[in-house]
Short mmCIF file of C-alpha atoms in Angstrom, two decimals:
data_model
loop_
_atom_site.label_atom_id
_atom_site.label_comp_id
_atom_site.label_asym_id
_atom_site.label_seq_id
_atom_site.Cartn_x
_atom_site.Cartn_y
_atom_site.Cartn_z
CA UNK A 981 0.00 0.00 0.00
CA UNK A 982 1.28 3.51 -1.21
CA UNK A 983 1.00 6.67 0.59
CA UNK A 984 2.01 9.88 0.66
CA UNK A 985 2.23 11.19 3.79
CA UNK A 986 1.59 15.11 4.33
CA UNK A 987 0.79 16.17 7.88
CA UNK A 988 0.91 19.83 6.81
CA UNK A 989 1.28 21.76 10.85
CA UNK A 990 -1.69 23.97 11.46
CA UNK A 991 -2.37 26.18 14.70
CA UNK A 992 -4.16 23.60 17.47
CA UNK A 993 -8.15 24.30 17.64
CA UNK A 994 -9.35 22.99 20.78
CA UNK A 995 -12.88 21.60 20.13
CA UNK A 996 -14.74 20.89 23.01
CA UNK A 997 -18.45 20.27 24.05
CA UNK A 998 -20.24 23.66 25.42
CA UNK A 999 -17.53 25.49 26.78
CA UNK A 1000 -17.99 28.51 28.05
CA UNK A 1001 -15.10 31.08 27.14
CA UNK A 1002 -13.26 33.53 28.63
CA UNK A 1003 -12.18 36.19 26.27
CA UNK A 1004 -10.00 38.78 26.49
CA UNK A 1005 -7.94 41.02 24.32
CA UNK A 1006 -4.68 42.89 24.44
CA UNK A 1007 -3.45 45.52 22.52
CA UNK A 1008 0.03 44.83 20.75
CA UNK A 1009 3.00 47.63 19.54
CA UNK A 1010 0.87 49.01 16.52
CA UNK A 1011 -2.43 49.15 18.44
CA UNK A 1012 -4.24 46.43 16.84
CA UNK A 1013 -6.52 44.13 19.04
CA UNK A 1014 -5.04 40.69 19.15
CA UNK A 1015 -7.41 37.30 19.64
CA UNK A 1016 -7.61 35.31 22.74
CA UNK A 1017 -6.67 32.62 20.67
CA UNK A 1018 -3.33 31.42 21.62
CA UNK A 1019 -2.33 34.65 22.39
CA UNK A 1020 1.03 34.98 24.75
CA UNK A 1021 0.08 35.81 28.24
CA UNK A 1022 2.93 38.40 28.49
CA UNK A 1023 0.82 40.97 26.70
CA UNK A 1024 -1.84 40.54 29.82
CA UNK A 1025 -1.55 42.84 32.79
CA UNK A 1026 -1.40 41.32 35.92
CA UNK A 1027 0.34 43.08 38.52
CA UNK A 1028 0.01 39.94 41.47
CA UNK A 1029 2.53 38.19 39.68
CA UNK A 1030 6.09 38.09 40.57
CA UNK A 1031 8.58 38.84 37.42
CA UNK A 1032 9.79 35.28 37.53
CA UNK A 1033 6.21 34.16 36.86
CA UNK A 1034 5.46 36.37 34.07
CA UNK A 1035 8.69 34.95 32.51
CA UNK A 1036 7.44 31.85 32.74
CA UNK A 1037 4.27 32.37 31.33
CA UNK A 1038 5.33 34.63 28.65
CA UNK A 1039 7.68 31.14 27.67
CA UNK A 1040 5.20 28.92 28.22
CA UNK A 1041 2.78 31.15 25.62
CA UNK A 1042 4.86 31.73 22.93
CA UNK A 1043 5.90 27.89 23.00
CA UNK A 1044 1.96 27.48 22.86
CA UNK A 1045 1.29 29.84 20.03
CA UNK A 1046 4.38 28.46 17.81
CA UNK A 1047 2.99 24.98 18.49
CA UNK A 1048 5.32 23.73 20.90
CA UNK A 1049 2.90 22.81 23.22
CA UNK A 1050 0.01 21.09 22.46
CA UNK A 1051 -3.69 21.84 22.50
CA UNK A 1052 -6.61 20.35 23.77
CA UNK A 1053 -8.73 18.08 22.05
CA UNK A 1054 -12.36 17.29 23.93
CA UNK A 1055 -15.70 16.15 22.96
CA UNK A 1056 -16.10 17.15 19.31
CA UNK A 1057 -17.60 20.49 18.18
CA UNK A 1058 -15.76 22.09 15.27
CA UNK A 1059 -16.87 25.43 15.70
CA UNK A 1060 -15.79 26.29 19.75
CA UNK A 1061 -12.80 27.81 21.21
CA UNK A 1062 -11.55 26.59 24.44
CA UNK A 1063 -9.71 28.21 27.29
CA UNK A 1064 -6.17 27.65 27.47
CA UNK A 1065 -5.64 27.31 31.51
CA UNK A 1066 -2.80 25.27 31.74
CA UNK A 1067 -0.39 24.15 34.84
CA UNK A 1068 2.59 25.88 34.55
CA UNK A 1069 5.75 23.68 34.74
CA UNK A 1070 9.04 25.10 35.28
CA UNK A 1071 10.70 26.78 32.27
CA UNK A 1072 13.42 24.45 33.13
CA UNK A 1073 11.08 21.44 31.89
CA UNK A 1074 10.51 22.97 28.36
CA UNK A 1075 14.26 22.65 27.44
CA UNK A 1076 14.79 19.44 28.82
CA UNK A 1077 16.25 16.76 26.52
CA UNK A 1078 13.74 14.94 23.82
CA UNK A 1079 11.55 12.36 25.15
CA UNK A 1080 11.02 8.87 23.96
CA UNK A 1081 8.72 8.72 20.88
CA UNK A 1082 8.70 5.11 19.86
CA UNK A 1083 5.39 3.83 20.81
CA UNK A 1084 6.70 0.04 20.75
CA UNK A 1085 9.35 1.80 23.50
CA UNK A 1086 6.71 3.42 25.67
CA UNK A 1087 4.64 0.33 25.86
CA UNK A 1088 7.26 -1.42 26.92
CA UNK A 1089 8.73 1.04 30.00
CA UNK A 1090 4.93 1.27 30.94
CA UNK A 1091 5.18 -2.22 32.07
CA UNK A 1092 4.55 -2.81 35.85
CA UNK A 1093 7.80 -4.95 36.24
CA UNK A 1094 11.47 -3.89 38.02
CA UNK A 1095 14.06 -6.05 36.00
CA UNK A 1096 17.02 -4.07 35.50
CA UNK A 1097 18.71 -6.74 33.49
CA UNK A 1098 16.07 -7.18 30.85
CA UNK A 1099 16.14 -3.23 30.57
CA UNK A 1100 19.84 -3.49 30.10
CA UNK A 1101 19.24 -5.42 27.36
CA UNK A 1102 16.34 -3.41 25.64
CA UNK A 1103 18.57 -0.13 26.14
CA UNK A 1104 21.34 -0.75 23.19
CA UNK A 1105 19.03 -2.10 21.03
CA UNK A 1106 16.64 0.74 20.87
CA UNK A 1107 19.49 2.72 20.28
CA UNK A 1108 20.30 1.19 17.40
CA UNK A 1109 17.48 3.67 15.89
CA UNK A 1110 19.66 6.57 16.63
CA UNK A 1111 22.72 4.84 15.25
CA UNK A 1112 20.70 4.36 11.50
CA UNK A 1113 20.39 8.07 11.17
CA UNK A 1114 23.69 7.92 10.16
CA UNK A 1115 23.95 7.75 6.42
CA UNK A 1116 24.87 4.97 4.74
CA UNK A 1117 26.86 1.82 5.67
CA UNK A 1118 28.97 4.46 8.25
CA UNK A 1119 25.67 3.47 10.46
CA UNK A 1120 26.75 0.07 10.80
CA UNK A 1121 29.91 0.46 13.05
CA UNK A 1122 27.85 1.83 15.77
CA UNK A 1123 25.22 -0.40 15.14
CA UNK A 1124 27.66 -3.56 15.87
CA UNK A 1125 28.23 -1.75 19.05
CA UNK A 1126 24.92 -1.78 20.05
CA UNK A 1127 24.04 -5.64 19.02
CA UNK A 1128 27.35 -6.94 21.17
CA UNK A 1129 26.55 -4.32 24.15
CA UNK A 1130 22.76 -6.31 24.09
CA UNK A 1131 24.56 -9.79 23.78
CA UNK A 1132 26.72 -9.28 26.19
CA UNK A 1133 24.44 -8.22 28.96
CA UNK A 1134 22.05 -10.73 27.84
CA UNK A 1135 24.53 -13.20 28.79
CA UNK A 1136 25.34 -11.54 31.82
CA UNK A 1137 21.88 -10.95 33.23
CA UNK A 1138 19.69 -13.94 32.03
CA UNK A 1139 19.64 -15.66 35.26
CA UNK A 1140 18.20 -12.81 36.42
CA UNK A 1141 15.96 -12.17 33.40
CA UNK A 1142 14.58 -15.77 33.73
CA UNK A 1143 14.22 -15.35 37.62
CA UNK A 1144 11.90 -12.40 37.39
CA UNK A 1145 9.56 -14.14 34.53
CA UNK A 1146 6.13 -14.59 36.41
CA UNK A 1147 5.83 -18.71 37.33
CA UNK A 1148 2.89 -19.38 35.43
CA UNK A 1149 4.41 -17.28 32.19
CA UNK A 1150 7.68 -19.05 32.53
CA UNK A 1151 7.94 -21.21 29.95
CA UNK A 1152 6.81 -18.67 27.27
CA UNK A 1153 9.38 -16.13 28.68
CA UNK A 1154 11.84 -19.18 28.37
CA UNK A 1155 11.10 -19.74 24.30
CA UNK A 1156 11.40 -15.52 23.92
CA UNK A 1157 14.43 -15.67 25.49
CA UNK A 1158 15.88 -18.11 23.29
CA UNK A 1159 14.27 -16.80 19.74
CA UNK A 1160 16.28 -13.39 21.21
CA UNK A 1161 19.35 -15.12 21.41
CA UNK A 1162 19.30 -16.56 17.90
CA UNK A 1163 17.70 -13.26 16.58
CA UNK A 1164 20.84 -11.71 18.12
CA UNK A 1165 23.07 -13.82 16.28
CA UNK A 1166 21.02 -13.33 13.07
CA UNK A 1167 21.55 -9.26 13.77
CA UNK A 1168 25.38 -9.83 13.87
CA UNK A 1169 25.54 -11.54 10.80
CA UNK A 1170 23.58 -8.73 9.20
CA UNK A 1171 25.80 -6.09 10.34
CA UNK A 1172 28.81 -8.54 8.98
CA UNK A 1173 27.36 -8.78 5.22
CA UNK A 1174 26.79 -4.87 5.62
CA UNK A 1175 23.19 -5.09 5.00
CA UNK A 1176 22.12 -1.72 6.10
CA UNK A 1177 18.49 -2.12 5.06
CA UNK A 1178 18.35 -5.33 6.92
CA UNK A 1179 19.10 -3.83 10.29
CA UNK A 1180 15.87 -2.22 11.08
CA UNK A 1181 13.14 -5.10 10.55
CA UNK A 1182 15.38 -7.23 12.53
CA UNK A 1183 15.53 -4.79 15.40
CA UNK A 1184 12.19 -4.69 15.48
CA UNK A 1185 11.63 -8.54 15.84
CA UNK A 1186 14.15 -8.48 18.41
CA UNK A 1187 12.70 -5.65 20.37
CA UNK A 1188 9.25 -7.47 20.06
CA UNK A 1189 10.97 -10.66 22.22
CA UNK A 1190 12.25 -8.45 24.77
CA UNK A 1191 8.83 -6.35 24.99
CA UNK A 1192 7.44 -10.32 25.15
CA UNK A 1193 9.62 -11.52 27.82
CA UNK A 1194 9.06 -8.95 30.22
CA UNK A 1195 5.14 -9.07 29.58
CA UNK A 1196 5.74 -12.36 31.18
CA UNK A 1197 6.96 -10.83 34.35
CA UNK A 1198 3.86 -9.91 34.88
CA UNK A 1199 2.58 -11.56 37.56
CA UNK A 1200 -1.76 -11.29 37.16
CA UNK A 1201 -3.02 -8.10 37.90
CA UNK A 1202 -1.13 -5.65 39.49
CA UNK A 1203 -3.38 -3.57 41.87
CA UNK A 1204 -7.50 -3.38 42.86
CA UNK A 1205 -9.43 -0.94 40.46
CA UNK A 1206 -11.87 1.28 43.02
CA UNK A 1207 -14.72 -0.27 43.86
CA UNK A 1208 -17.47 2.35 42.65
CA UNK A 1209 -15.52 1.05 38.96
CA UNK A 1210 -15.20 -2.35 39.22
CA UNK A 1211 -18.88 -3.76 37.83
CA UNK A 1212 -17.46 -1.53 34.44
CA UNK A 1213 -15.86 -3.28 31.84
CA UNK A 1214 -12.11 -3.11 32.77
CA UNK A 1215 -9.01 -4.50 30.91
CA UNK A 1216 -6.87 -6.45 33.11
CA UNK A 1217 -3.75 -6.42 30.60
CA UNK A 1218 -2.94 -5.56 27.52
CA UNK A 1219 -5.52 -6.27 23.61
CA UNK A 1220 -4.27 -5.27 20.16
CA UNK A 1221 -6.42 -4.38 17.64
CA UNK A 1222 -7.01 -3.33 14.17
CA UNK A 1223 -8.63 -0.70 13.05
CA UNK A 1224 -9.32 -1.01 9.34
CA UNK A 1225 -9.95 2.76 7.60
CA UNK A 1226 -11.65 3.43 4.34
CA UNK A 1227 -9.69 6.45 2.92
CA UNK A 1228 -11.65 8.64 0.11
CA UNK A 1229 -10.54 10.92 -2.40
CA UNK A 1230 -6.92 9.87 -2.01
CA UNK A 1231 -5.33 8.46 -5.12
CA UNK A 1232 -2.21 7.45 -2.96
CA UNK A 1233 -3.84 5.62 -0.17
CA UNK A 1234 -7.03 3.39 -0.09
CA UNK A 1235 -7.38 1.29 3.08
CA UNK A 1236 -5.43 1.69 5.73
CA UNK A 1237 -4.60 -0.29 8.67
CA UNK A 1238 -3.83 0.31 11.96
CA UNK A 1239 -2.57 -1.94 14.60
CA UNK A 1240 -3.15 -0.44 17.99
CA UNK A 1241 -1.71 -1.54 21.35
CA UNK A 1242 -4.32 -1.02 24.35
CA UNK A 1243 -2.50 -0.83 27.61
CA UNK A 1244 -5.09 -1.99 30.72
CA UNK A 1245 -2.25 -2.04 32.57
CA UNK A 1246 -1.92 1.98 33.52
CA UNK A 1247 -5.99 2.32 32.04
CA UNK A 1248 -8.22 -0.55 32.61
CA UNK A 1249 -11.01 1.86 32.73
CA UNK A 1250 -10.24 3.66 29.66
CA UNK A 1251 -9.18 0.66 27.50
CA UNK A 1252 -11.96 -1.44 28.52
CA UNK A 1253 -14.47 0.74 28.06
CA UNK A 1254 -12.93 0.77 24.56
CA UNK A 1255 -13.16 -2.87 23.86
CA UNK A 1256 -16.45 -3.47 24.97
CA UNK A 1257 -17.74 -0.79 22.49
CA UNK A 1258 -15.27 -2.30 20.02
CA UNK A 1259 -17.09 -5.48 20.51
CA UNK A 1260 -20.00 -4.09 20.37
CA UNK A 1261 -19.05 -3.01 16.61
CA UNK A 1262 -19.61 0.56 17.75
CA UNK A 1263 -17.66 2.66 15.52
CA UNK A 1264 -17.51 0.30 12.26
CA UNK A 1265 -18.90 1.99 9.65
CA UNK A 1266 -18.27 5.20 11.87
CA UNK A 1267 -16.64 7.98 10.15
CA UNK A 1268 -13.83 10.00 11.14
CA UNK A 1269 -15.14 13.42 12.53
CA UNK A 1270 -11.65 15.17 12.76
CA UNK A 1271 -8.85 15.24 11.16
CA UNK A 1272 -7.04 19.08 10.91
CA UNK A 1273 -3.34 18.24 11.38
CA UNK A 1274 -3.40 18.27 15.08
CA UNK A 1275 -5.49 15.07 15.85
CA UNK A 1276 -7.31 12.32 14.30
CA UNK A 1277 -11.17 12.10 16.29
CA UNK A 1278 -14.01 9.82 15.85
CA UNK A 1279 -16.87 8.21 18.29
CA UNK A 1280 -19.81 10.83 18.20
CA UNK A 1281 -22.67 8.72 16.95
CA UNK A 1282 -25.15 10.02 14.82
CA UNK A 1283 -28.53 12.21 17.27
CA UNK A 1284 -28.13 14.51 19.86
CA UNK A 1285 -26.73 11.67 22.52
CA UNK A 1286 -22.15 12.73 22.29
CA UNK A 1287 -21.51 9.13 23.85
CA UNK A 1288 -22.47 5.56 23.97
CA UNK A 1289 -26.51 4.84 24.66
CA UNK A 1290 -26.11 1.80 27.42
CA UNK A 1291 -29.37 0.04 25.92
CA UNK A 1292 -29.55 -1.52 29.43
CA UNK A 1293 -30.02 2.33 30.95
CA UNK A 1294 -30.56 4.21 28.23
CA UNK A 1295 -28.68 6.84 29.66
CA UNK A 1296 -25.19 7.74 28.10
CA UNK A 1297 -22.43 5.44 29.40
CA UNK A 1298 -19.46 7.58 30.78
CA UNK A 1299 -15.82 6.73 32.63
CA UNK A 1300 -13.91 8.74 34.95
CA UNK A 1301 -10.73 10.26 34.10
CA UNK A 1302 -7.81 7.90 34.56
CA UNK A 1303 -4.23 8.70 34.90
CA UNK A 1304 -1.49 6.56 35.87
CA UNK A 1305 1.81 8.07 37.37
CA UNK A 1306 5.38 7.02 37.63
CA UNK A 1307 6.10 5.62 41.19
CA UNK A 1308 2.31 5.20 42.10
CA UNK A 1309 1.34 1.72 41.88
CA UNK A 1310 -2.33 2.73 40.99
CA UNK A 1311 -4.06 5.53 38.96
CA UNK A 1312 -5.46 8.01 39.75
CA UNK A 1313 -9.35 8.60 39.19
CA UNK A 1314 -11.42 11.62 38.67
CA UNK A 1315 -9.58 14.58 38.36
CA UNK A 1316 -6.40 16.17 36.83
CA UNK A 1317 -2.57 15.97 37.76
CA UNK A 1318 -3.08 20.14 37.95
CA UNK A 1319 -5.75 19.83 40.23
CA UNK A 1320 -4.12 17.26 42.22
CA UNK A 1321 -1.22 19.89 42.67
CA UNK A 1322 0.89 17.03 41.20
CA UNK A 1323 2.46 19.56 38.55
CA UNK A 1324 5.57 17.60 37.73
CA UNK A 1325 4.61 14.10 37.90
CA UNK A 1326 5.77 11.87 35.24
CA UNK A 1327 2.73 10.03 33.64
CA UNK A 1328 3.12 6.09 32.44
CA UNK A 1329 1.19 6.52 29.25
CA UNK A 1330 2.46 10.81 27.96
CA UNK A 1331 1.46 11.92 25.04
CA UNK A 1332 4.80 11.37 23.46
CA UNK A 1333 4.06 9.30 20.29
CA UNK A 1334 2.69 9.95 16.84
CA UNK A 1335 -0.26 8.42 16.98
CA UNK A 1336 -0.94 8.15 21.10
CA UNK A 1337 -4.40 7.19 21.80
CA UNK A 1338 -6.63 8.85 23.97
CA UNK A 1339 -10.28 9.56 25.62
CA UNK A 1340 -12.02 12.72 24.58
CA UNK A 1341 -14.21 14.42 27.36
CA UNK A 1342 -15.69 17.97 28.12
CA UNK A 1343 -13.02 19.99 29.15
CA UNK A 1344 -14.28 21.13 32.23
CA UNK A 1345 -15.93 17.68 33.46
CA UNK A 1346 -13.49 15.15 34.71
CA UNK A 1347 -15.34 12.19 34.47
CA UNK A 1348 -17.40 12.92 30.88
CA UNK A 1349 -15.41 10.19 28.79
CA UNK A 1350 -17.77 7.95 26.97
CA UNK A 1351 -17.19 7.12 23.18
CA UNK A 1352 -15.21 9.54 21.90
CA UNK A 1353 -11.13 9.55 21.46
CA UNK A 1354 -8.63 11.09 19.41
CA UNK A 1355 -5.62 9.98 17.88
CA UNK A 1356 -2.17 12.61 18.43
CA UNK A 1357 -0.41 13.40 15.29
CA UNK A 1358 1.84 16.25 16.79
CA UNK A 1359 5.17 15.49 18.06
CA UNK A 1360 8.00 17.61 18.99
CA UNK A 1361 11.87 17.22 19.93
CA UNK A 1362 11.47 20.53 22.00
CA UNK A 1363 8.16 19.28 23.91
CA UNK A 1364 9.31 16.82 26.87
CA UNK A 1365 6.37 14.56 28.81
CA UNK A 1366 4.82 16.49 31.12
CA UNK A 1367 5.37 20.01 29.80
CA UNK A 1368 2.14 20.46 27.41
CA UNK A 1369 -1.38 20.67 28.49
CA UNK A 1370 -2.50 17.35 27.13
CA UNK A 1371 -0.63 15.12 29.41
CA UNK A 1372 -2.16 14.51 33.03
CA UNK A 1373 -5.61 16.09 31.65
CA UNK A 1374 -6.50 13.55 29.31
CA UNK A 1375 -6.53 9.77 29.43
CA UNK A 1376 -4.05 7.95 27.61
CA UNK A 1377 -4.66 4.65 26.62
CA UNK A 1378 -2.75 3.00 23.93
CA UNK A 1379 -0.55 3.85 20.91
CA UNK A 1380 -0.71 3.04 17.42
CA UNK A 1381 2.55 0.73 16.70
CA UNK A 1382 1.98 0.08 13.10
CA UNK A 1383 1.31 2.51 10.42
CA UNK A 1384 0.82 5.03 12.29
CA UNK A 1385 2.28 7.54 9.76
CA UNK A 1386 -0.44 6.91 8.08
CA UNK A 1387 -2.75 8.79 10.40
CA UNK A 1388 -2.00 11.79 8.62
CA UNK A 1389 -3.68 10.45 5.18
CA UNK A 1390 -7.27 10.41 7.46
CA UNK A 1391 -9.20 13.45 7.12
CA UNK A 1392 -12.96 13.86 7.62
CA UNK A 1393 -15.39 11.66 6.00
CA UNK A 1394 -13.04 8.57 6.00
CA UNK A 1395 -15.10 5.83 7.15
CA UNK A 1396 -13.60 3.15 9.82
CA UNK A 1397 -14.89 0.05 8.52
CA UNK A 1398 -13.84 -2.23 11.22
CA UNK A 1399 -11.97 -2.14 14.19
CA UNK A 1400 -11.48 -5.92 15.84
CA UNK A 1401 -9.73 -7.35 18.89
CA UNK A 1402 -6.86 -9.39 17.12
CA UNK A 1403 -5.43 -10.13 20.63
CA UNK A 1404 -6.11 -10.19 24.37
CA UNK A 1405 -9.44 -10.12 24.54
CA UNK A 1406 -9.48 -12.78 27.48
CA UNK A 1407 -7.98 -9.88 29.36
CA UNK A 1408 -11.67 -7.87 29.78
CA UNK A 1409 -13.83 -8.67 32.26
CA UNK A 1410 -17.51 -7.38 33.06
CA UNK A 1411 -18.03 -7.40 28.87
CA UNK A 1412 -21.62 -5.71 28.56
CA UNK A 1413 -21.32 -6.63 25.20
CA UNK A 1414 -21.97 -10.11 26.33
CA UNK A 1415 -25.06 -9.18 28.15
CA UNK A 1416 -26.25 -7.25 25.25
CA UNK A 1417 -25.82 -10.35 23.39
#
């Protein structure tokens, strides 16, 4: 399948569902009025704040309005503006060194495991990445460093890789670890014969073992979802699915497909909310409702309802707000890291990948989720996790891990003809799908 992919940068609109907005308008050198829209708060008077601060926002806004820092997708309505009221991180965050991006990558440091050997073997080989952007064969020198850096401590530290595979996962985690070491030897030989354009696919088969093994360290579930949430449908793990899109008007691409990792792990809510309604066939034959450069939005079924109709209630079907943080061993339900005060945590799932997967809601109602989520097709070196106004507001709950370059073909009108659980389905409990059935 051919494509040309142009994801032409346009300024963030932040659609959202019946926002009321505060406007305001500033006067710039020349005397012109200037929108609200994006507008740096350093042209805003306030006299409270201390000259630090207004530094800080005055970075923090200009970042915002040359699209360093993302916007805020909600529940769709094309034609609203909403406020920009962001936490303010230090300006020490915003020029903090590039996050990850890989999706395959974030998926697998979201994990709830504490192996330092298998991570000391997943290390060098992701940076083999970095070592192909060297041109030509020149790549492959530091790419042999990488591939006997990962042999070597895979050598060294597979005692203690096997020891921390989960007893009932075991002997899966045992065959991984032995299709790694022959993959391993397979990568050698490929940087041997020179093969540049070889390298890459097998990374990625490799880095698929070690993402494998330490999924088997996982020992069941790691924690007790709250009980005013546990009759939902939850995802106790991790599905994959496939999300087959009808493209139109586009003489480069036709069907697309995208293979999408659903992490219950940090989101059980979230995803399994998702793969009940998936199950449900929900959004197949649903078409894409957004698509200007900034995200990729679907879920708003046809009549005046902006979620899922639970035929059992007839009453719209919505989740709370779910956000997993680094170092807390559960997340955190029904409100915002801002409004938690917890300004610099580190989220598990950030919105650090093309493609990143998550919930749409009202902006100003926590716990509004229902149907509706978006797909992220902004990245940036400059933007770190944590310092945009996306991550800790919104629910991440998967990535897109194949084709998701593609995402930027979809505009408005596409049609999703399927989406299907292709793995881990066994993972959901409380299906109302089921029941429906």
């Amino acid at each position: 399948m051919a494509a040309i992919i142009s994801c032409n940068f346009v300024t963030p609109r932040l659609p959202t569902n019946r926002i009321q907005t505060t406007h305001y308008k500033c006067n710039n050198n020349n005397g012109r009025v200037l929108s609200r829209r994006l507008l740096p708060k350093c042209c805003v008077k306030n006299h409270n704040h201390s000259p630090f601060q207004k530094l800080k926002e005055c970075a923090i806004s200009i970042a915002l309005a040359a699209g360093l820092i993302t916007g805020v997708p909600a529940i769709a309505d094309a034609n609203i503006n909403a406020n920009i009221n962001m936490a303010m991180p230090d300006v020490s965050v915003l020029i903090s060194g590039p996050p990850i991006k890989d999706p395959g990558a974030l998926l697998r440091y979201a994990l709830p495991i504490d192996n330092k050997a298998v991570r000391e073997v997943q290390k060098p080989l992701e940076d083999i990445t970095d070592s192909l952007k060297i041109a030509g064969v020149k790549a492959l020198d530091p790419v042999e460093r990488n591939v006997r850096q990962a042999s070597r401590t895979l050598k060294q530290g597979k005692s203690l890789i096997v020891e921390g595979l989960a007893e009932s996962k075991k002997e899966h985690g045992m065959e991984l670890l032995q299709k790694l070491e022959a993959g391993m030897d397979e990568l050698q030989q490929i940087v041997e014969d020179r093969d540049r354009d070889a390298v890459a696919p097998k990374q990625k088969e490799l880095l698929n073992y070690v993402g494998g093994v330490e999924e088997d360290m996982v020992d069941g579930f790691p924690y007790e979802v709250p009980e005013e949430y546990q009759s939902m449908p939850l995802l106790k793990g991790r599905a994959t699915v496939d999300m087959k899109v009808k493209v139109k008007d586009n003489p480069n691409v036709d069907e697309c497909v995208f293979r999408i990792v659903l992490d219950g792990y940090n989101a059980p809510v979230t995803a399994g909310n998702f793969v009940d309604l998936v199950e449900r066939h929900f959004y197949d034959g649903m078409e894409i409702q957004r698509a200007d450069g900034f995200v990729v939005q679907t879920g708003d079924p046809e009549g005046p309802a902006e979620g899922f109709i639970d035929p059992s209630t007839e009453k719209t079907r919505t989740i709370p707000l779910e956000i997993m943080v680094e170092g807390e061993k559960s997340p955190f339900y029904g409100a915002t890291l801002e409004e938690l005060g917890l300004y610099k945590a580190q989220t598990k799932l950030p919105f650090n990948a093309f493609g990143t997967m998550a919930m749409a809601r009202d902006e100003f109602e926590d716990n509004s989720g229902s149907s509706q989520v978006f797909w992220l097709l902004k990245e940036s070196e400059l933007t770190p996790s944590n310092a945009n106004i996306l991550d800790g507001r919104y629910a991440v709950f998967g990535y897109v891990t194949e084709n998701e370059g593609l995402l930027a073909d979809v505009k408005v009108g596409d049609v999703i003809q399927s989406i299907q659980v292709v793995s881990g389905l066994e993972n959901l409990v409380n299906p109302s799908y089921k029941i429906a059935a």
